Every structure is written in C-alpha cells, then in structure tokens.
CSV table of N, CA and C in Angstrom, one decimal:
chain,number,residue,atom,x,y,z
A,116,MET,N,15.2,12.7,-48.8
A,116,MET,CA,13.7,13.0,-49.6
A,116,MET,C,13.4,11.9,-50.3
A,117,CYS,N,12.1,11.3,-49.6
A,117,CYS,CA,11.7,10.2,-50.2
A,117,CYS,C,10.4,10.4,-51.5
A,118,GLU,N,10.3,11.4,-51.7
A,118,GLU,CA,9.1,12.1,-52.7
A,118,GLU,C,9.2,11.2,-54.0
A,119,ALA,N,8.4,10.9,-54.7
A,119,ALA,CA,8.6,10.5,-56.5
A,119,ALA,C,7.8,11.9,-57.3
A,120,ASN,N,8.6,11.8,-58.5
A,120,ASN,CA,7.5,12.4,-59.6
A,120,ASN,C,6.9,11.3,-60.2
A,121,ALA,N,5.7,12.1,-60.5
A,121,ALA,CA,4.2,11.2,-61.2
A,121,ALA,C,4.3,11.8,-62.6
A,122,TYR,N,4.5,10.7,-63.7
A,122,TYR,CA,4.3,10.7,-65.0
A,122,TYR,C,3.3,10.6,-65.4
A,123,LEU,N,2.7,11.2,-67.2
A,123,LEU,CA,1.6,10.9,-67.5
A,123,LEU,C,2.3,9.7,-68.7
A,124,VAL,N,2.0,8.5,-68.9
A,124,VAL,CA,2.4,7.8,-70.2
A,124,VAL,C,1.4,7.7,-71.2
A,125,GLU,N,1.6,8.2,-72.2
A,125,GLU,CA,0.4,8.5,-73.5
A,125,GLU,C,0.7,6.7,-74.2
A,126,LYS,N,0.0,7.1,-74.9
A,126,LYS,CA,-0.3,5.9,-76.0
A,126,LYS,C,0.9,5.3,-76.6
A,127,ASP,N,1.4,7.0,-77.4
A,127,ASP,CA,3.0,6.2,-78.3
A,127,ASP,C,4.3,6.5,-77.3
A,128,GLY,N,3.8,6.3,-75.5
A,128,GLY,CA,5.0,6.1,-74.8
A,128,GLY,C,5.8,7.3,-74.2
A,129,GLN,N,5.3,8.4,-74.9
A,129,GLN,CA,5.8,9.8,-74.4
A,129,GLN,C,5.4,9.6,-72.6
A,130,GLU,N,6.2,10.5,-72.1
A,130,GLU,CA,6.2,10.6,-70.4
A,130,GLU,C,6.1,12.1,-70.8
A,131,SER,N,5.0,12.4,-70.0
A,131,SER,CA,5.0,14.0,-69.5
A,131,SER,C,4.9,14.1,-67.8
A,132,LEU,N,5.5,15.2,-67.2
A,132,LEU,CA,5.5,15.4,-65.9
A,132,LEU,C,4.1,15.7,-65.1
A,133,LEU,N,3.3,14.9,-64.5
A,133,LEU,CA,2.1,14.9,-63.9
A,133,LEU,C,2.1,15.9,-62.5
A,134,MET,N,2.6,15.5,-61.5
A,134,MET,CA,3.2,16.2,-60.7
A,134,MET,C,4.5,15.6,-59.4
A,135,GLU,N,4.8,16.7,-59.1
A,135,GLU,CA,6.7,16.6,-58.4
A,135,GLU,C,6.2,16.5,-57.2
A,136,ALA,N,7.2,15.4,-56.5
A,136,ALA,CA,7.0,15.9,-54.9
A,136,ALA,C,5.9,15.0,-54.4
A,137,VAL,N,5.7,13.7,-55.3
A,137,VAL,CA,4.3,13.1,-54.9
A,137,VAL,C,4.6,12.1,-53.1
A,138,ASP,N,3.6,12.2,-52.5
A,138,ASP,CA,3.9,12.0,-51.1
A,138,ASP,C,3.0,10.6,-51.0
A,139,LYS,N,1.3,10.9,-51.7
A,139,LYS,CA,1.0,9.9,-51.7
A,139,LYS,C,0.2,9.3,-52.7
A,140,VAL,N,0.1,8.2,-53.0
A,140,VAL,CA,-0.4,7.7,-54.6
A,140,VAL,C,-1.9,6.6,-53.7
A,141,GLU,N,-3.2,7.1,-54.0
A,141,GLU,CA,-4.2,6.3,-53.6
A,141,GLU,C,-5.1,5.4,-54.2
A,142,PRO,N,-5.2,4.5,-55.1
A,142,PRO,CA,-5.9,3.6,-55.5
A,142,PRO,C,-7.6,3.9,-55.2
A,143,ASP,N,-8.0,4.6,-56.4
A,143,ASP,CA,-9.4,4.8,-56.6
A,143,ASP,C,-10.5,3.7,-57.5
A,144,GLU,N,-11.8,3.2,-57.8
A,144,GLU,CA,-12.0,2.3,-58.7
A,144,GLU,C,-12.0,3.3,-59.7
A,145,ASN,N,-12.2,4.9,-59.7
A,145,ASN,CA,-12.1,5.2,-60.6
A,145,ASN,C,-11.0,5.8,-61.4
A,146,GLY,N,-9.9,5.5,-60.7
A,146,GLY,CA,-8.6,6.3,-61.1
A,146,GLY,C,-7.4,6.3,-59.8
A,147,ILE,N,-6.9,7.0,-60.0
A,147,ILE,CA,-5.5,7.2,-58.9
A,147,ILE,C,-5.4,9.0,-58.7
A,148,ARG,N,-5.7,8.7,-57.1
A,148,ARG,CA,-5.2,10.8,-56.5
A,148,ARG,C,-3.8,10.6,-55.9
A,149,LEU,N,-3.3,11.4,-56.0
A,149,LEU,CA,-1.8,11.8,-56.1
A,149,LEU,C,-2.0,12.9,-54.9
A,150,LEU,N,-1.2,12.8,-53.7
A,150,LEU,CA,-1.0,13.9,-52.9
A,150,LEU,C,0.4,14.2,-52.5
A,151,SER,N,0.8,15.8,-53.1
A,151,SER,CA,2.2,15.8,-53.2
A,151,SER,C,2.3,16.5,-51.6
A,152,ILE,N,3.7,16.8,-51.1
A,152,ILE,CA,4.3,17.4,-49.5
A,152,ILE,C,3.8,18.6,-49.8
A,153,PHE,N,2.9,20.0,-50.4
A,153,PHE,CA,2.8,20.8,-50.2
A,153,PHE,C,1.0,20.9,-50.4
A,154,GLY,N,0.6,19.6,-50.1
A,154,GLY,CA,-1.2,19.8,-50.0
A,154,GLY,C,-1.5,19.8,-51.1
A,155,GLU,N,-1.0,19.6,-52.5
A,155,GLU,CA,-1.7,19.7,-53.8
A,155,GLU,C,-2.5,18.6,-54.0
A,156,GLN,N,-3.3,18.2,-54.6
A,156,GLN,CA,-4.0,17.1,-55.0
A,156,GLN,C,-4.3,16.9,-56.4
A,157,LYS,N,-4.7,15.8,-57.0
A,157,LYS,CA,-4.9,15.9,-58.5
A,157,LYS,C,-5.2,14.2,-58.4
A,158,PHE,N,-6.6,13.9,-59.2
A,158,PHE,CA,-7.2,12.8,-59.8
A,158,PHE,C,-7.1,12.9,-60.8
A,159,VAL,N,-6.2,11.6,-61.3
A,159,VAL,CA,-6.6,11.2,-62.7
A,159,VAL,C,-7.0,9.6,-62.9
A,160,LYS,N,-7.9,9.7,-64.4
A,160,LYS,CA,-8.2,8.4,-64.6
A,160,LYS,C,-7.5,7.4,-65.4
A,161,GLY,N,-7.3,6.5,-64.6
A,161,GLY,CA,-5.9,5.5,-65.3
A,161,GLY,C,-5.5,4.7,-64.0
A,162,ARG,N,-4.5,4.3,-64.3
A,162,ARG,CA,-4.2,3.1,-63.6
A,162,ARG,C,-2.5,3.1,-63.5
A,163,ILE,N,-1.8,2.5,-62.5
A,163,ILE,CA,0.0,2.6,-62.3
A,163,ILE,C,0.0,1.6,-63.7
A,164,HIS,N,1.1,2.1,-64.4
A,164,HIS,CA,1.8,1.5,-65.2
A,164,HIS,C,2.8,0.6,-64.7
A,165,ALA,N,3.8,1.6,-64.1
A,165,ALA,CA,5.2,1.4,-63.6
A,165,ALA,C,5.6,2.3,-62.4
A,166,LEU,N,6.8,1.1,-61.5
A,166,LEU,CA,7.4,2.3,-60.3
A,166,LEU,C,8.7,1.7,-60.5
A,167,SER,N,9.4,3.1,-60.6
A,167,SER,CA,10.8,3.3,-60.6
A,167,SER,C,11.2,3.5,-59.4
A,168,LEU,N,11.9,3.0,-58.5
A,168,LEU,CA,11.6,3.3,-56.7
A,168,LEU,C,13.1,3.5,-56.8
A,169,VAL,N,14.1,3.5,-57.4
A,169,VAL,CA,15.4,4.1,-57.1
A,169,VAL,C,15.5,5.2,-57.4
A,170,ASP,N,14.2,5.7,-58.8
A,170,ASP,CA,14.5,6.7,-59.3
A,170,ASP,C,13.6,7.8,-58.9
A,171,HIS,N,12.6,7.4,-58.0
A,171,HIS,CA,11.6,8.0,-57.3
A,171,HIS,C,10.7,8.5,-58.3
A,172,LYS,N,10.2,7.5,-59.3
A,172,LYS,CA,9.3,7.9,-60.4
A,172,LYS,C,7.9,6.6,-60.1
A,173,VAL,N,6.7,7.7,-60.4
A,173,VAL,CA,5.5,7.0,-60.7
A,173,VAL,C,5.0,6.9,-62.2
A,174,PHE,N,4.7,5.7,-62.7
A,174,PHE,CA,4.5,6.1,-64.2
A,174,PHE,C,2.6,5.6,-64.5
A,175,ILE,N,1.8,6.8,-65.1
A,175,ILE,CA,0.6,6.5,-64.8
A,175,ILE,C,0.1,6.5,-66.1
A,176,LYS,N,-0.6,5.3,-66.9
A,176,LYS,CA,-1.6,5.1,-68.1
A,176,LYS,C,-2.9,5.7,-67.8
A,177,PRO,N,-3.1,6.6,-68.5
A,177,PRO,CA,-4.5,7.2,-68.7
A,177,PRO,C,-5.5,6.1,-69.4
A,178,GLU,N,-6.7,5.8,-68.7
A,178,GLU,CA,-7.9,5.3,-69.1
A,178,GLU,C,-9.1,5.5,-70.0
C-alpha cells in the first residue's frame, strides 16, 4: 500500500493525526484538500510543511 497518513503540526511542534490512508493531496489557493482511499475528504487551511515518503507521512502546518 502506498497511502500516507496526514499529520497536523502545531506551533509547538506537536503532531496530531489528521487523516489515515490518504490517497490524494490537492493544493488549493485557500489550503489543502485530502482524500482518503475510503472516499473521506478533509479541507485544511494550511500548507505542506514536510513529506516523509519512506514513512508515508504528510505534515501540514495550519495557517
């Protein structure tokens, strides 16, 4: 499986799981749209902070 988990990175560096089994990450002018393999969708006002491709993790910082 090549899905990733998306994490929200707070100002203090704390990471919290935002969505599991993310299939698509779509940038938007107002934030980021996440779509899971199960059809779940989330929109986050933020930007991609980092990607860990080996660990299948997407880190998003809120704006």
